[in-house]
Amino acid sequence: MDCLFCKIISGEIPSTKVYEDDMLLAFLDINPQAPKHIVIVPKTHIQSANEINGTNLKYVAAIWEKIPQLAKDLSFAENGYRVINNCGSDGGQTVPHLHFHLLGGKQFTDF
Ligand code: AMP
Ligand code: ZN
């Protein structure tokens, strides 16, 4: 499949991995918007939040279950962090494989 994040999951395109298990991969964003900025993707191709359903929800649950641990590992759990999902063109989604941005290491003042 011609999907950038599927290629990162398969290893065809390199990434700096932060965490990986059978459900998800977390890697450094190539264009960080905060001192710490990782992208978390499910290890199955889900195009966007619009495609989340009862069958693939387990991947989303696995991601959210891991977010607090990743924040601890990245040392910003206590100060707090931001999780972002961009959906579709109006949402600013540029890679059509569901992903969550986990950003920390600064105080976000904008919405
Ligand atoms: P979005 O705009 O929500 O679709 O987010 C896509 C994100 O993927 C952006 O923050 C990009 O900087 C990031 N990105 C694109 N290509 C790569 C790559 N090869 N490795 C790591 N992050 C990437
Ligand atoms: Zn994909």
XYZ file of N, CA, C and O and ligand atoms in Angstrom:
468
model
N 0.847 -1.205 0.000
C 0.000 0.000 0.000
C 0.876 1.246 0.000
O 1.880 1.283 0.686
N 0.491 2.218 -0.786
C 1.302 3.422 -0.911
C 0.957 4.407 0.205
O 0.343 5.440 -0.025
N 1.364 4.041 1.416
C 1.047 4.874 2.575
C 2.344 5.098 3.357
O 3.015 4.132 3.733
N 2.673 6.363 3.570
C 3.928 6.706 4.244
C 4.062 6.018 5.594
O 5.108 5.434 5.906
N 3.014 6.076 6.406
C 3.138 5.503 7.748
C 3.130 3.975 7.715
O 3.769 3.333 8.552
N 2.432 3.348 6.757
C 2.541 1.895 6.596
C 3.979 1.529 6.241
O 4.501 0.512 6.720
N 4.623 2.367 5.426
C 6.023 2.098 5.049
C 6.961 2.302 6.236
O 7.968 1.604 6.358
N 6.643 3.252 7.086
C 7.445 3.429 8.314
C 7.245 2.218 9.230
O 8.200 1.689 9.809
N 6.009 1.733 9.343
C 5.723 0.556 10.181
C 6.487 -0.665 9.652
O 7.084 -1.422 10.428
N 6.506 -0.835 8.339
C 7.184 -2.015 7.763
C 8.696 -1.862 7.768
O 9.416 -2.854 7.567
N 9.187 -0.637 7.974
C 10.634 -0.409 7.982
C 11.178 -0.006 6.629
O 12.371 0.267 6.479
N 10.273 0.052 5.624
C 10.708 0.455 4.279
C 11.224 1.889 4.283
O 12.150 2.240 3.552
N 10.614 2.728 5.114
C 11.089 4.103 5.317
C 11.574 4.190 6.760
O 10.858 3.776 7.684
N 12.793 4.703 6.975
C 13.337 4.733 8.340
C 12.650 5.757 9.229
O 12.111 6.764 8.747
N 12.671 5.484 10.506
C 12.165 6.446 11.487
C 12.964 6.269 12.768
O 13.648 5.264 12.948
N 12.868 7.261 13.631
C 13.502 7.142 14.945
C 12.436 6.650 15.914
O 11.590 7.425 16.376
N 12.482 5.351 16.193
C 11.436 4.729 17.009
C 11.621 5.079 18.487
O 12.732 5.055 19.009
N 10.494 5.368 19.119
C 10.477 5.648 20.557
C 9.899 4.455 21.311
O 10.329 4.122 22.407
N 8.917 3.818 20.710
C 8.260 2.668 21.333
C 7.548 1.873 20.243
O 7.050 2.459 19.272
N 7.502 0.564 20.453
C 6.801 -0.287 19.484
C 6.258 -1.513 20.193
O 6.922 -2.088 21.056
N 5.046 -1.910 19.862
C 4.541 -3.229 20.247
C 3.700 -3.768 19.096
O 3.780 -3.236 17.981
N 2.917 -4.795 19.356
C 2.190 -5.407 18.242
C 1.041 -4.548 17.737
O 0.539 -4.769 16.627
N 0.626 -3.539 18.507
C -0.520 -2.709 18.130
C -0.141 -1.338 17.584
O -0.901 -0.741 16.825
N 1.004 -0.808 18.005
C 1.313 0.589 17.692
C 2.808 0.827 17.549
O 3.646 0.061 18.027
N 3.097 1.932 16.872
C 4.479 2.405 16.743
C 4.484 3.895 17.075
O 3.608 4.648 16.628
N 5.472 4.293 17.879
C 5.670 5.709 18.202
C 7.057 6.103 17.718
O 8.033 5.385 17.975
N 7.140 7.211 16.998
C 8.421 7.648 16.447
C 8.494 9.171 16.470
O 7.475 9.869 16.576
N 9.719 9.689 16.361
C 9.900 11.145 16.393
C 9.338 11.775 15.132
O 9.571 11.289 14.015
N 8.614 12.882 15.308
C 8.132 13.635 14.149
C 9.328 14.291 13.458
O 10.211 14.842 14.108
N 9.334 14.222 12.141
C 10.446 14.746 11.356
C 10.485 16.283 11.386
O 11.533 16.887 11.132
N 9.377 16.895 11.721
C 9.269 18.370 11.739
C 8.639 18.787 13.069
O 7.487 19.219 13.120
N 9.417 18.660 14.165
C 8.811 18.822 15.502
C 8.236 20.217 15.751
O 8.840 21.223 15.398
N 7.072 20.234 16.386
C 6.373 21.483 16.717
C 6.505 21.812 18.209
O 5.870 22.756 18.694
N 7.313 21.036 18.923
C 7.553 21.233 20.351
C 8.891 20.567 20.657
O 9.386 19.774 19.836
N 9.496 20.875 21.819
C 10.765 20.229 22.142
C 10.699 18.704 22.066
O 11.666 18.054 21.681
N 9.565 18.149 22.430
C 9.358 16.702 22.271
C 8.070 16.495 21.489
O 7.009 16.968 21.903
N 8.182 15.830 20.365
C 7.031 15.657 19.473
C 7.131 14.276 18.838
O 8.011 14.025 18.014
N 6.254 13.394 19.268
C 6.234 12.068 18.656
C 4.893 11.838 17.968
O 3.880 12.470 18.279
N 4.944 10.935 17.009
C 3.757 10.526 16.259
C 3.469 9.075 16.652
O 4.392 8.252 16.697
N 2.210 8.796 16.970
C 1.822 7.439 17.356
C 0.831 6.915 16.320
O -0.190 7.563 16.056
N 1.155 5.770 15.760
C 0.304 5.207 14.703
C -0.132 3.786 15.054
O 0.641 3.022 15.630
N -1.359 3.429 14.682
C -1.777 2.030 14.824
C -1.096 1.187 13.753
O -0.873 1.658 12.632
N -0.791 -0.063 14.106
C -0.144 -0.958 13.144
C -1.159 -1.644 12.245
O -1.078 -2.856 12.004
N -2.111 -0.895 11.814
C -3.041 -1.323 10.777
C -3.457 -0.051 10.068
O -3.468 1.031 10.673
N -3.767 -0.170 8.782
C -4.088 1.048 8.047
C -5.524 1.491 8.321
O -6.475 0.884 7.841
N -5.633 2.554 9.093
C -6.908 3.240 9.331
C -6.695 4.628 8.748
O -5.741 5.319 9.124
N -7.546 5.022 7.813
C -7.263 6.259 7.071
C -7.314 7.510 7.942
O -6.466 8.393 7.835
N -8.316 7.597 8.780
C -8.457 8.789 9.615
C -9.395 8.448 10.765
O -9.936 7.329 10.850
N -9.633 9.432 11.628
C -10.564 9.224 12.744
C -11.958 8.843 12.231
O -12.706 8.158 12.933
N -12.277 9.263 11.010
C -13.580 8.912 10.439
C -13.758 7.409 10.240
O -14.891 6.931 10.103
N -12.641 6.686 10.185
C -12.687 5.244 9.912
C -12.636 4.401 11.190
O -12.566 3.175 11.123
N -12.605 5.057 12.361
C -12.590 4.285 13.606
C -13.945 3.601 13.781
O -15.000 4.232 13.605
N -13.885 2.311 14.083
C -15.134 1.565 14.285
C -14.931 0.527 15.391
O -13.840 0.426 15.974
N -15.972 -0.249 15.662
C -15.922 -1.211 16.756
C -14.860 -2.285 16.580
O -14.364 -2.845 17.552
N -14.503 -2.556 15.328
C -13.501 -3.593 15.052
C -12.082 -3.088 15.292
O -11.255 -3.785 15.872
N -11.791 -1.856 14.818
C -10.402 -1.362 14.949
C -10.189 -0.488 16.183
O -9.059 -0.040 16.435
N -11.237 -0.282 16.955
C -11.132 0.559 18.163
C -10.049 0.064 19.114
O -9.455 0.851 19.861
N -9.753 -1.224 19.078
C -8.727 -1.776 19.982
C -7.359 -1.146 19.735
O -6.568 -1.019 20.665
N -7.100 -0.741 18.494
C -5.823 -0.076 18.212
C -5.791 1.315 18.853
O -4.777 1.747 19.382
N -6.915 2.007 18.776
C -7.003 3.347 19.380
C -6.905 3.232 20.898
O -6.214 4.020 21.553
N -7.565 2.220 21.449
C -7.494 2.004 22.898
C -6.059 1.702 23.325
O -5.591 2.214 24.348
N -5.361 0.891 22.535
C -3.967 0.552 22.865
C -3.101 1.810 22.852
O -2.218 1.984 23.706
N -3.346 2.685 21.883
C -2.577 3.944 21.809
C -2.843 4.784 23.055
O -1.915 5.253 23.724
N -4.113 4.958 23.405
C -4.441 5.818 24.557
C -3.993 5.194 25.879
O -3.645 5.917 26.810
N -3.979 3.868 25.916
C -3.477 3.201 27.117
C -1.989 3.485 27.301
O -1.490 3.571 28.424
N -1.279 3.653 26.183
C 0.184 3.818 26.232
C 0.593 5.276 26.413
O 1.721 5.555 26.849
N -0.262 6.215 26.072
C 0.137 7.632 26.087
C 0.686 8.077 27.449
O 1.758 8.703 27.496
N 0.047 7.774 28.575
C 0.616 8.224 29.849
C 2.011 7.651 30.114
O 2.874 8.348 30.652
N 2.228 6.403 29.713
C 3.549 5.790 29.907
C 4.594 6.454 29.014
O 5.729 6.725 29.444
N 4.210 6.740 27.769
C 5.135 7.429 26.862
C 5.480 8.806 27.414
O 6.642 9.231 27.376
N 4.472 9.499 27.949
C 4.716 10.832 28.533
C 5.666 10.727 29.717
O 6.551 11.583 29.886
N 5.523 9.682 30.505
C 6.460 9.471 31.626
C 7.857 9.187 31.091
O 8.842 9.773 31.553
N 7.940 8.298 30.118
C 9.245 7.939 29.548
C 9.933 9.154 28.937
O 11.163 9.257 28.968
N 9.143 10.054 28.372
C 9.707 11.256 27.735
C 9.869 12.404 28.727
O 10.252 13.504 28.350
N 9.517 12.140 29.999
C 9.768 13.060 31.115
C 8.912 14.326 31.106
O 9.330 15.352 31.646
N 7.729 14.274 30.489
C 6.853 15.442 30.567
C 5.462 15.113 31.119
O 4.561 15.959 31.067
N 5.318 13.929 31.700
C 4.000 13.552 32.217
C 3.530 14.523 33.301
O 2.373 14.963 33.304
N 4.440 14.871 34.199
C 4.035 15.719 35.323
C 3.681 17.126 34.891
O 2.695 17.707 35.356
N 4.482 17.707 34.000
C 4.199 19.070 33.538
C 2.999 19.120 32.602
O 2.388 20.180 32.436
N 2.713 18.001 31.973
C 1.575 17.940 31.069
C 1.997 17.933 29.608
O 3.172 18.128 29.282
N 1.021 17.720 28.783
C 1.317 17.528 27.354
C 0.052 17.708 26.545
O -1.038 17.902 27.098
N 0.210 17.656 25.243
C -0.925 17.813 24.340
C -0.975 16.623 23.389
O 0.061 16.176 22.894
N -2.181 16.122 23.152
C -2.390 15.052 22.175
C -3.300 15.606 21.084
O -4.345 16.190 21.394
N -2.870 15.454 19.838
C -3.632 16.032 18.722
C -3.900 14.964 17.674
O -3.005 14.183 17.331
N -5.117 14.942 17.185
C -5.435 14.171 15.982
C -6.013 15.125 14.950
O -6.984 15.836 15.217
N -5.387 15.190 13.795
C -5.920 15.965 12.678
C -6.693 15.017 11.776
O -6.168 13.962 11.397
N -7.914 15.392 11.437
C -8.766 14.522 10.605
C -9.176 15.245 9.331
O -9.833 16.290 9.398
N -8.775 14.677 8.195
C -9.212 15.199 6.907
C -8.597 16.537 6.552
O -7.755 17.073 7.280
N -9.002 17.075 5.412
C -8.338 18.282 4.888
C -8.602 19.503 5.763
O -7.673 20.258 6.066
N -9.829 19.701 6.215
C -10.084 20.855 7.093
C -9.367 20.691 8.428
O -8.975 21.684 9.053
N -9.164 19.452 8.864
C -8.453 19.196 10.114
C -6.950 19.328 10.001
O -6.251 19.275 11.011
N -6.464 19.460 8.747
C -5.024 19.608 8.546
C -4.273 18.290 8.470
O -3.054 18.258 8.632
N -4.987 17.202 8.205
C -4.319 15.900 8.105
C -3.580 15.817 6.775
O -4.171 15.989 5.713
N -2.268 15.561 6.854
C -1.458 15.472 5.626
C -1.060 14.040 5.296
O -0.704 13.759 4.156
N -1.083 13.161 6.273
C -0.763 11.741 6.023
C -2.023 10.924 6.324
O -2.491 10.888 7.476
N -2.598 10.281 5.296
C -3.885 9.593 5.482
C -3.746 8.214 6.129
O -4.172 7.191 5.566
N -3.126 8.196 7.279
C -3.063 7.000 8.146
C -3.250 7.556 9.551
O -2.447 8.406 9.991
N -4.303 7.118 10.226
C -4.633 7.655 11.553
C -3.386 7.780 12.427
O -2.574 6.855 12.501
N -3.230 8.931 13.055
C -2.093 9.118 13.962
C -2.432 10.171 14.998
O -3.274 11.042 14.787
N -1.724 10.056 16.116
C -1.875 11.015 17.202
C -0.527 11.668 17.443
O 0.493 10.984 17.543
N -0.536 12.991 17.510
C 0.670 13.741 17.863
C 0.710 13.830 19.392
O -0.278 14.224 20.016
N 1.845 13.497 19.978
C 2.059 13.667 21.416
C 3.176 14.684 21.581
O 4.310 14.454 21.140
N 2.789 15.846 22.142
C 3.709 16.980 22.217
C 3.922 17.384 23.666
O 2.974 17.481 24.447
N 5.186 17.646 24.014
C 5.492 18.079 25.369
C 6.786 18.867 25.412
O 7.442 19.091 24.388
N 7.119 19.311 26.619
C 8.371 20.038 26.813
C 8.227 21.532 26.681
O 9.223 22.261 26.673
N 7.007 22.025 26.550
C 6.740 23.457 26.527
C 5.302 23.675 26.987
O 4.511 22.729 27.047
N 5.009 24.937 27.325
C 3.620 25.262 27.680
C 2.910 25.782 26.443
O 3.371 26.737 25.810
N 1.815 25.164 26.100
C 1.045 25.603 24.939
C 0.070 26.682 25.379
O -0.747 26.461 26.282
N 0.145 27.827 24.734
C -0.721 28.930 25.136
C -1.858 29.129 24.129
O -2.912 29.646 24.485
N -1.633 28.694 22.881
C -2.703 28.814 21.894
C -3.665 27.655 22.064
O -3.376 26.693 22.783
N -4.778 27.697 21.404
C -5.709 26.577 21.463
C -5.158 25.444 20.595
O -5.193 24.314 20.973
P -0.650 15.489 10.059
O -0.391 16.840 9.470
O -1.518 15.503 11.267
O -1.134 14.513 9.002
O 0.741 14.966 10.589
C 1.684 14.309 9.809
C 2.982 14.433 10.545
O 3.890 13.489 10.034
C 3.652 15.805 10.412
O 3.827 16.380 11.703
C 4.981 15.492 9.730
O 6.040 16.292 10.204
C 5.164 14.036 10.078
N 5.993 13.301 9.132
C 5.889 13.292 7.797
N 6.809 12.461 7.262
C 7.499 11.933 8.306
C 8.588 11.007 8.403
N 9.140 10.447 7.325
N 9.061 10.710 9.636
C 8.506 11.282 10.736
N 7.474 12.138 10.703
C 6.985 12.474 9.502
Zn -1.142 3.278 6.251
